[in-house]
């Protein structure tokens, strides 16, 4: 692996030497696998995190289709679901982590530090410690470690990302128990009421006409607090209040796309159709190999 990255940095020199192995030349199509070399990949990783920081992320979100992503980008975020295409990923990656009127476990990223990094060809793997503020939790500031695998195309657009929020269960518990230190029952009651009220208010504001999911605000509160579970940390892509709370933030962008996600069916984002084995064995990524070519 190490040899390959040296080779890719030195490719121009190597190619000039007679009889040296000729590496395949990348075309500019989005499916080609470019060979950026280590230093360039580090800069691409940093460029992504610069855009992810608030308020830069608000600018990306406002662009609707961020050029950080390829048109056909495929993204997966641990403990939620898969996200296909540039517009949806602009909403979920840049539009989610900006200030909102909602009561939410989502915070705003304000600084980052890349702690672990390796890269080869068009692939980078990194652990990044990102500091967030959480406005719904007394605006507490907490560090979050985000592990990423990312691939880029020749145009330096992200074609795939696979993201894990490390120690997310511990983070969620830290936030929730802060609502009633020493009494987890009370903390969960408070969290349930606060998140459900927020989702139902947003439903009233954004999901009218054919986008409506509930008959009334009472119907909405009844469903979210009595008929489904709050959900554990790994259930943000399942039939839970926690899942609907994440998707609530997206309603303002495209109600027709996102209202079903907070409704009773979950709209393909918040349901229990994906079992553990399916989650682990899912064959989702198709735009670029995750394992560099052996040469
Ligand atoms: C690919 O794009 C680069 C930069 O835009 C350009 O310099 C190069 O000529 C292009 N290569 C091909 C094969 O089109
Ligand atoms: C964003 O991209 C989608 C998909 O290509 C397209 O349908 C939509 O019109 C674009 N929106 C804007 C504002 O560019
Ligand atoms: C993030 O916050 C921690 C304390 O929680 C602090 O020690 C650290 O310096 C901060 N890092 C950055 C990059 O701001
Ligand atoms: C939360 O803290 C951040 C950083 O200290 C600050 O910029 C922001 O205004 C605060 N937000 C609220 C709602 O107090
Ligand atoms: C914790 O909160 C619950 C629910 O509000 C309450 O019934 C219980 O008495 C509280 N327990 C303690 C130890 O305060
Ligand atoms: C929701 O209400 C807005 C503002 O009155 C209206 O423009 C929009 O067409 C309505 N949406 C639906 C799906 O009925």
Short mmCIF file of C-alpha atoms and ligand atoms in Angstrom, two decimals:
data_model
loop_
_atom_site.label_atom_id
_atom_site.label_comp_id
_atom_site.label_asym_id
_atom_site.label_seq_id
_atom_site.Cartn_x
_atom_site.Cartn_y
_atom_site.Cartn_z
CA UNK A 1 0.00 0.00 0.00
CA UNK A 2 2.76 2.39 0.96
CA UNK A 3 4.60 1.61 -2.26
CA UNK A 4 1.52 2.36 -4.31
CA UNK A 5 1.11 5.84 -2.87
CA UNK A 6 4.77 6.63 -3.52
CA UNK A 7 4.31 5.36 -7.05
CA UNK A 8 1.25 7.50 -7.63
CA UNK A 9 2.97 10.69 -6.43
CA UNK A 10 5.93 9.94 -8.64
CA UNK A 11 3.92 8.86 -11.66
CA UNK A 12 5.00 11.64 -14.03
CA UNK A 13 8.69 10.92 -13.44
CA UNK A 14 8.24 7.16 -13.61
CA UNK A 15 6.39 7.36 -16.94
CA UNK A 16 9.31 9.26 -18.50
CA UNK A 17 11.75 6.43 -17.79
CA UNK A 18 12.00 3.92 -20.69
CA UNK A 19 10.61 0.46 -19.90
CA UNK A 20 8.91 1.70 -16.73
CA UNK A 21 5.44 0.25 -16.21
CA UNK A 22 2.82 2.39 -17.93
CA UNK A 23 -0.12 3.11 -15.65
CA UNK A 24 -3.57 3.29 -17.22
CA UNK A 25 -4.48 6.86 -18.09
CA UNK A 26 -7.61 8.11 -16.39
CA UNK A 27 -10.30 9.57 -18.60
CA UNK A 28 -12.56 12.35 -17.34
CA UNK A 29 -15.70 10.28 -17.04
CA UNK A 30 -17.15 10.12 -13.57
CA UNK A 31 -16.54 6.34 -13.43
CA UNK A 32 -12.83 6.51 -14.11
CA UNK A 33 -10.54 5.87 -11.17
CA UNK A 34 -8.09 8.76 -10.91
CA UNK A 35 -4.74 8.43 -9.23
CA UNK A 36 -4.39 11.58 -7.11
CA UNK A 37 -1.60 10.62 -4.78
CA UNK A 38 -1.46 11.04 -1.03
CA UNK A 39 -0.90 14.79 -0.69
CA UNK A 40 -3.73 15.70 -3.05
CA UNK A 41 -6.11 13.32 -1.28
CA UNK A 42 -5.27 14.95 2.05
CA UNK A 43 -6.17 18.33 0.56
CA UNK A 44 -9.44 16.92 -0.79
CA UNK A 45 -10.26 15.54 2.65
CA UNK A 46 -9.58 18.93 4.23
CA UNK A 47 -11.62 20.69 1.54
CA UNK A 48 -14.59 18.51 2.42
CA UNK A 49 -14.34 19.33 6.12
CA UNK A 50 -13.94 23.04 5.40
CA UNK A 51 -17.27 22.91 3.58
CA UNK A 52 -18.84 20.84 6.37
CA UNK A 53 -18.13 23.51 9.02
CA UNK A 54 -20.89 25.96 9.91
CA UNK A 55 -21.50 28.50 8.35
CA UNK A 56 -19.77 27.18 5.19
CA UNK A 57 -22.21 24.26 5.15
CA UNK A 58 -25.13 26.71 4.94
CA UNK A 59 -23.66 28.09 1.74
CA UNK A 60 -23.37 24.60 0.25
CA UNK A 61 -26.95 23.81 1.29
CA UNK A 62 -28.18 27.02 -0.34
CA UNK A 63 -26.60 25.91 -3.63
CA UNK A 64 -29.08 22.97 -3.60
CA UNK A 65 -26.73 20.79 -5.66
CA UNK A 66 -23.29 21.05 -4.04
CA UNK A 67 -20.36 20.48 -6.39
CA UNK A 68 -18.62 18.72 -3.49
CA UNK A 69 -20.63 15.74 -4.73
CA UNK A 70 -20.88 14.03 -8.09
CA UNK A 71 -24.32 13.87 -9.71
CA UNK A 72 -24.51 10.13 -8.94
CA UNK A 73 -22.95 10.23 -5.44
CA UNK A 74 -23.75 7.33 -3.12
CA UNK A 75 -23.58 7.94 0.63
CA UNK A 76 -24.08 5.85 3.73
CA UNK A 77 -24.19 7.16 7.27
CA UNK A 78 -23.90 4.72 10.16
CA UNK A 79 -27.10 4.15 12.09
CA UNK A 80 -29.22 5.87 9.42
CA UNK A 81 -29.80 4.87 5.79
CA UNK A 82 -28.30 5.28 2.32
CA UNK A 83 -28.48 8.51 0.36
CA UNK A 84 -28.41 8.59 -3.44
CA UNK A 85 -27.71 11.59 -5.67
CA UNK A 86 -26.34 15.10 -5.36
CA UNK A 87 -29.42 16.99 -4.23
CA UNK A 88 -30.35 14.56 -1.44
CA UNK A 89 -26.75 14.42 -0.22
CA UNK A 90 -26.46 18.20 -0.26
CA UNK A 91 -29.49 18.27 2.03
CA UNK A 92 -28.31 15.54 4.40
CA UNK A 93 -24.65 16.41 4.68
CA UNK A 94 -24.71 20.19 4.43
CA UNK A 95 -28.36 21.13 5.10
CA UNK A 96 -28.78 19.04 8.23
CA UNK A 97 -26.10 20.55 10.46
CA UNK A 98 -27.14 24.20 10.34
CA UNK A 99 -29.18 26.16 12.91
CA UNK A 100 -32.88 25.39 12.86
CA UNK A 101 -36.03 26.10 14.87
CA UNK A 102 -36.39 22.39 15.58
CA UNK A 103 -35.61 20.68 18.88
CA UNK A 104 -33.07 18.14 17.71
CA UNK A 105 -30.10 15.97 18.63
CA UNK A 106 -28.34 17.45 15.60
CA UNK A 107 -25.63 20.01 16.30
CA UNK A 108 -23.47 22.43 14.32
CA UNK A 109 -19.85 21.63 13.51
CA UNK A 110 -17.49 24.55 14.15
CA UNK A 111 -13.96 23.12 14.09
CA UNK A 112 -12.18 19.92 13.14
CA UNK A 113 -8.89 18.14 13.37
CA UNK A 114 -7.89 15.18 11.20
CA UNK A 115 -6.50 12.65 13.68
CA UNK A 116 -5.83 9.60 11.49
CA UNK A 117 -5.41 9.53 7.73
CA UNK A 118 -4.30 7.29 4.93
CA UNK A 119 -5.00 7.49 1.22
CA UNK A 120 -4.26 5.83 -2.07
CA UNK A 121 -5.39 6.28 -5.68
CA UNK A 122 -8.78 8.04 -5.29
CA UNK A 123 -9.64 6.75 -1.82
CA UNK A 124 -9.08 8.30 1.59
CA UNK A 125 -9.77 6.90 5.02
CA UNK A 126 -9.73 9.29 7.96
CA UNK A 127 -10.77 9.79 11.54
CA UNK A 128 -11.62 13.38 12.23
CA UNK A 129 -12.47 14.96 15.57
CA UNK A 130 -15.15 17.55 14.97
CA UNK A 131 -16.37 19.95 17.63
CA UNK A 132 -20.10 20.54 17.58
CA UNK A 133 -22.43 22.80 19.51
CA UNK A 134 -25.85 21.37 20.37
CA UNK A 135 -28.39 24.21 20.60
CA UNK A 136 -31.22 21.97 21.89
CA UNK A 137 -29.05 20.82 24.80
CA UNK A 138 -28.08 24.12 26.39
CA UNK A 139 -25.77 24.76 23.45
CA UNK A 140 -23.23 22.38 24.97
CA UNK A 141 -20.05 21.91 22.96
CA UNK A 142 -18.85 18.33 22.47
CA UNK A 143 -16.21 16.66 20.30
CA UNK A 144 -17.38 13.89 17.95
CA UNK A 145 -15.09 11.48 16.13
CA UNK A 146 -16.23 10.88 12.56
CA UNK A 147 -14.67 8.02 10.60
CA UNK A 148 -14.91 8.35 6.83
CA UNK A 149 -14.11 6.45 3.68
CA UNK A 150 -14.41 8.69 0.64
CA UNK A 151 -13.77 8.28 -3.11
CA UNK A 152 -13.41 11.13 -5.61
CA UNK A 153 -13.70 11.28 -9.38
CA UNK A 154 -11.40 13.13 -11.81
CA UNK A 155 -13.42 16.32 -11.32
CA UNK A 156 -12.57 16.08 -7.59
CA UNK A 157 -16.20 15.45 -6.70
CA UNK A 158 -17.07 12.92 -3.99
CA UNK A 159 -18.56 9.86 -5.69
CA UNK A 160 -19.01 7.79 -2.53
CA UNK A 161 -18.76 8.19 1.20
CA UNK A 162 -19.19 5.71 4.02
CA UNK A 163 -19.39 7.45 7.38
CA UNK A 164 -19.40 6.18 10.94
CA UNK A 165 -20.03 8.39 13.96
CA UNK A 166 -17.71 6.68 16.41
CA UNK A 167 -19.08 6.17 19.95
CA UNK A 168 -22.41 7.58 18.77
CA UNK A 169 -24.38 5.66 21.42
CA UNK A 170 -22.25 7.27 24.12
CA UNK A 171 -22.74 10.69 22.55
CA UNK A 172 -26.51 10.25 22.38
CA UNK A 173 -26.68 9.11 25.99
CA UNK A 174 -24.52 12.04 27.09
CA UNK A 175 -26.89 14.47 25.37
CA UNK A 176 -30.12 12.84 26.55
CA UNK A 177 -29.13 12.24 30.18
CA UNK A 178 -28.13 15.89 30.34
CA UNK A 179 -31.86 16.70 30.18
CA UNK A 180 -32.35 15.23 33.68
CA UNK A 181 -29.07 14.32 35.35
CA UNK A 182 -29.49 11.31 37.63
CA UNK A 183 -32.93 10.28 36.32
CA UNK A 184 -32.85 8.53 32.97
CA UNK A 185 -36.60 7.85 33.02
CA UNK A 186 -37.32 11.54 33.33
CA UNK A 187 -34.66 12.37 30.74
CA UNK A 188 -36.30 10.05 28.18
CA UNK A 189 -39.77 11.45 28.97
CA UNK A 190 -38.49 14.96 28.36
CA UNK A 191 -36.66 13.97 25.18
CA UNK A 192 -39.71 12.15 23.82
CA UNK A 193 -42.04 15.09 24.42
CA UNK A 194 -39.59 17.67 23.10
CA UNK A 195 -38.71 15.81 19.90
CA UNK A 196 -42.28 14.68 19.17
CA UNK A 197 -43.65 18.23 19.66
CA UNK A 198 -41.00 19.56 17.33
CA UNK A 199 -41.70 16.97 14.62
CA UNK A 200 -45.45 17.60 14.86
CA UNK A 201 -45.00 21.38 14.70
CA UNK A 202 -42.84 20.98 11.62
CA UNK A 203 -45.46 18.68 10.11
CA UNK A 204 -48.06 21.40 10.62
CA UNK A 205 -45.76 23.99 9.01
CA UNK A 206 -44.49 22.04 6.00
CA UNK A 207 -46.63 18.96 5.28
CA UNK A 208 -49.93 20.28 3.98
CA UNK A 209 -52.27 19.03 1.26
CA UNK A 210 -51.08 15.86 -0.43
CA UNK A 211 -47.89 15.96 1.68
CA UNK A 212 -49.81 15.60 4.97
CA UNK A 213 -48.99 12.46 6.96
CA UNK A 214 -51.21 12.86 10.03
CA UNK A 215 -54.87 13.78 10.42
CA UNK A 216 -54.14 16.23 13.21
CA UNK A 217 -51.47 17.35 15.62
CA UNK A 218 -52.99 15.00 18.24
CA UNK A 219 -52.79 12.11 15.80
CA UNK A 220 -49.15 13.00 15.21
CA UNK A 221 -48.30 13.22 18.94
CA UNK A 222 -50.19 10.00 19.69
CA UNK A 223 -48.28 8.12 17.00
CA UNK A 224 -44.83 9.47 17.89
CA UNK A 225 -45.10 9.12 21.66
CA UNK A 226 -47.33 6.02 22.04
CA UNK A 227 -47.22 3.87 18.92
CA UNK A 228 -43.53 3.78 18.07
CA UNK A 229 -40.36 3.60 20.17
CA UNK A 230 -37.95 6.46 20.80
CA UNK A 231 -35.26 4.21 19.40
CA UNK A 232 -31.76 3.23 20.36
CA UNK A 233 -28.64 4.86 18.97
CA UNK A 234 -28.44 2.42 16.05
CA UNK A 235 -32.10 2.94 15.08
CA UNK A 236 -31.97 6.30 13.32
CA UNK A 237 -32.92 4.54 10.08
CA UNK A 238 -35.73 2.54 11.64
CA UNK A 239 -39.34 2.93 12.78
CA UNK A 240 -38.53 5.32 15.61
CA UNK A 241 -39.11 8.84 16.86
CA UNK A 242 -35.36 9.41 16.65
CA UNK A 243 -35.37 8.70 12.92
CA UNK A 244 -38.29 11.02 12.24
CA UNK A 245 -36.60 13.72 14.29
CA UNK A 246 -33.52 13.61 12.03
CA UNK A 247 -35.66 13.83 8.88
CA UNK A 248 -37.72 16.69 10.31
CA UNK A 249 -34.84 19.09 9.61
CA UNK A 250 -35.10 18.30 5.88
CA UNK A 251 -38.79 19.18 5.51
CA UNK A 252 -38.11 22.78 4.61
CA UNK A 253 -35.98 21.82 1.62
CA UNK A 254 -38.41 19.56 -0.27
CA UNK A 255 -41.65 18.73 1.57
CA UNK A 256 -42.79 16.32 -1.15
CA UNK A 257 -39.63 14.24 -0.74
CA UNK A 258 -39.21 14.44 3.03
CA UNK A 259 -42.73 14.56 4.56
CA UNK A 260 -43.21 10.78 4.08
CA UNK A 261 -40.08 10.18 6.18
CA UNK A 262 -41.74 11.66 9.28
CA UNK A 263 -45.09 9.97 8.57
CA UNK A 264 -46.47 6.66 9.78
CA UNK A 265 -44.90 4.59 6.99
CA UNK A 266 -41.47 6.21 7.36
CA UNK A 267 -41.26 6.70 3.59
CA UNK A 268 -38.46 4.16 3.09
CA UNK A 269 -36.15 5.95 5.55
CA UNK A 270 -37.74 5.22 8.94
CA UNK A 271 -39.05 1.65 8.88
CA UNK A 272 -38.03 -1.77 10.16
CA UNK A 273 -37.55 -3.45 6.77
CA UNK A 274 -33.78 -3.72 7.01
CA UNK A 275 -32.64 -6.53 9.27
CA UNK A 276 -29.21 -6.81 10.80
CA UNK A 277 -27.77 -9.19 8.20
CA UNK A 278 -29.12 -7.07 5.32
CA UNK A 279 -27.56 -4.00 6.88
CA UNK A 280 -24.17 -5.66 7.13
CA UNK A 281 -24.16 -7.40 3.75
CA UNK A 282 -25.85 -4.72 1.65
CA UNK A 283 -24.13 -4.19 -1.71
CA UNK A 284 -24.64 -0.44 -2.07
CA UNK A 285 -21.49 1.17 -3.46
CA UNK A 286 -21.10 0.92 -7.25
CA UNK A 287 -19.28 4.07 -8.40
CA UNK A 288 -15.71 3.16 -7.51
CA UNK A 289 -13.80 0.30 -5.90
CA UNK A 290 -12.93 0.74 -2.20
CA UNK A 291 -9.79 -1.34 -2.57
CA UNK A 292 -7.04 0.27 -4.67
CA UNK A 293 -5.92 -1.54 -7.80
CA UNK A 294 -2.92 -3.78 -7.09
CA UNK A 295 -0.05 -2.90 -9.43
C1 LIG B 1 -9.29 15.90 -18.35
O1 LIG B 1 -9.48 17.13 -17.70
C2 LIG B 1 -8.28 17.87 -17.54
C3 LIG B 1 -8.59 19.07 -16.65
O2 LIG B 1 -9.84 19.59 -16.94
C4 LIG B 1 -7.76 18.26 -18.92
O3 LIG B 1 -6.56 19.01 -18.78
C5 LIG B 1 -7.47 16.99 -19.71
O4 LIG B 1 -7.08 17.32 -21.00
C6 LIG B 1 -8.71 16.09 -19.75
N1 LIG B 1 -8.35 14.79 -20.31
C7 LIG B 1 -9.10 14.16 -21.19
C8 LIG B 1 -8.61 12.80 -21.61
O5 LIG B 1 -10.13 14.62 -21.63
C1 LIG B 2 -30.45 19.81 -8.71
O1 LIG B 2 -30.21 18.61 -9.39
C2 LIG B 2 -31.38 17.87 -9.71
C3 LIG B 2 -30.96 16.53 -10.27
O2 LIG B 2 -30.06 16.70 -11.32
C4 LIG B 2 -32.23 18.68 -10.68
O3 LIG B 2 -33.43 17.97 -10.96
C5 LIG B 2 -32.57 20.00 -10.02
O4 LIG B 2 -33.28 20.81 -10.91
C6 LIG B 2 -31.31 20.72 -9.57
N1 LIG B 2 -31.70 21.91 -8.83
C7 LIG B 2 -31.09 23.08 -8.95
C8 LIG B 2 -31.65 24.22 -8.17
O5 LIG B 2 -30.10 23.22 -9.65
C1 LIG B 3 -12.54 20.76 20.55
O1 LIG B 3 -12.98 20.74 21.91
C2 LIG B 3 -12.06 20.22 22.82
C3 LIG B 3 -12.70 20.16 24.18
O2 LIG B 3 -13.93 19.54 24.12
C4 LIG B 3 -10.82 21.10 22.83
O3 LIG B 3 -9.86 20.56 23.71
C5 LIG B 3 -10.24 21.16 21.44
O4 LIG B 3 -9.18 22.07 21.40
C6 LIG B 3 -11.27 21.57 20.42
N1 LIG B 3 -10.70 21.35 19.11
C7 LIG B 3 -10.80 22.20 18.14
C8 LIG B 3 -10.15 21.80 16.84
O5 LIG B 3 -11.38 23.26 18.26
C1 LIG B 4 -23.93 28.30 20.64
O1 LIG B 4 -22.55 28.42 20.77
C2 LIG B 4 -21.91 28.90 19.61
C3 LIG B 4 -20.40 28.79 19.81
O2 LIG B 4 -20.04 29.17 21.11
C4 LIG B 4 -22.37 30.31 19.34
O3 LIG B 4 -21.74 30.83 18.20
C5 LIG B 4 -23.87 30.28 19.13
O4 LIG B 4 -24.36 31.58 18.95
C6 LIG B 4 -24.56 29.63 20.30
N1 LIG B 4 -25.95 29.42 19.94
C7 LIG B 4 -26.95 29.67 20.77
C8 LIG B 4 -28.32 29.37 20.27
O5 LIG B 4 -26.76 30.15 21.87
C1 LIG B 5 -37.48 9.98 37.91
O1 LIG B 5 -38.47 10.48 37.07
C2 LIG B 5 -39.66 9.69 37.08
C3 LIG B 5 -40.53 10.17 35.94
O2 LIG B 5 -40.75 11.56 36.01
C4 LIG B 5 -40.28 9.82 38.45
O3 LIG B 5 -41.48 9.05 38.50
C5 LIG B 5 -39.30 9.30 39.49
O4 LIG B 5 -39.82 9.50 40.79
C6 LIG B 5 -37.96 9.99 39.36
N1 LIG B 5 -37.02 9.29 40.18
C7 LIG B 5 -36.24 9.90 41.05
C8 LIG B 5 -35.28 9.05 41.79
O5 LIG B 5 -36.31 11.11 41.24
C1 LIG B 6 -49.01 23.87 0.98
O1 LIG B 6 -49.29 25.24 1.25
C2 LIG B 6 -48.59 26.15 0.41
C3 LIG B 6 -48.86 27.57 0.91
O2 LIG B 6 -50.24 27.76 1.09
C4 LIG B 6 -49.03 25.93 -1.04
O3 LIG B 6 -48.32 26.82 -1.88
C5 LIG B 6 -48.72 24.48 -1.43
O4 LIG B 6 -49.21 24.22 -2.73
C6 LIG B 6 -49.35 23.51 -0.46
N1 LIG B 6 -48.85 22.17 -0.77
C7 LIG B 6 -49.65 21.14 -1.07
C8 LIG B 6 -48.97 19.87 -1.43
O5 LIG B 6 -50.86 21.21 -1.04
#
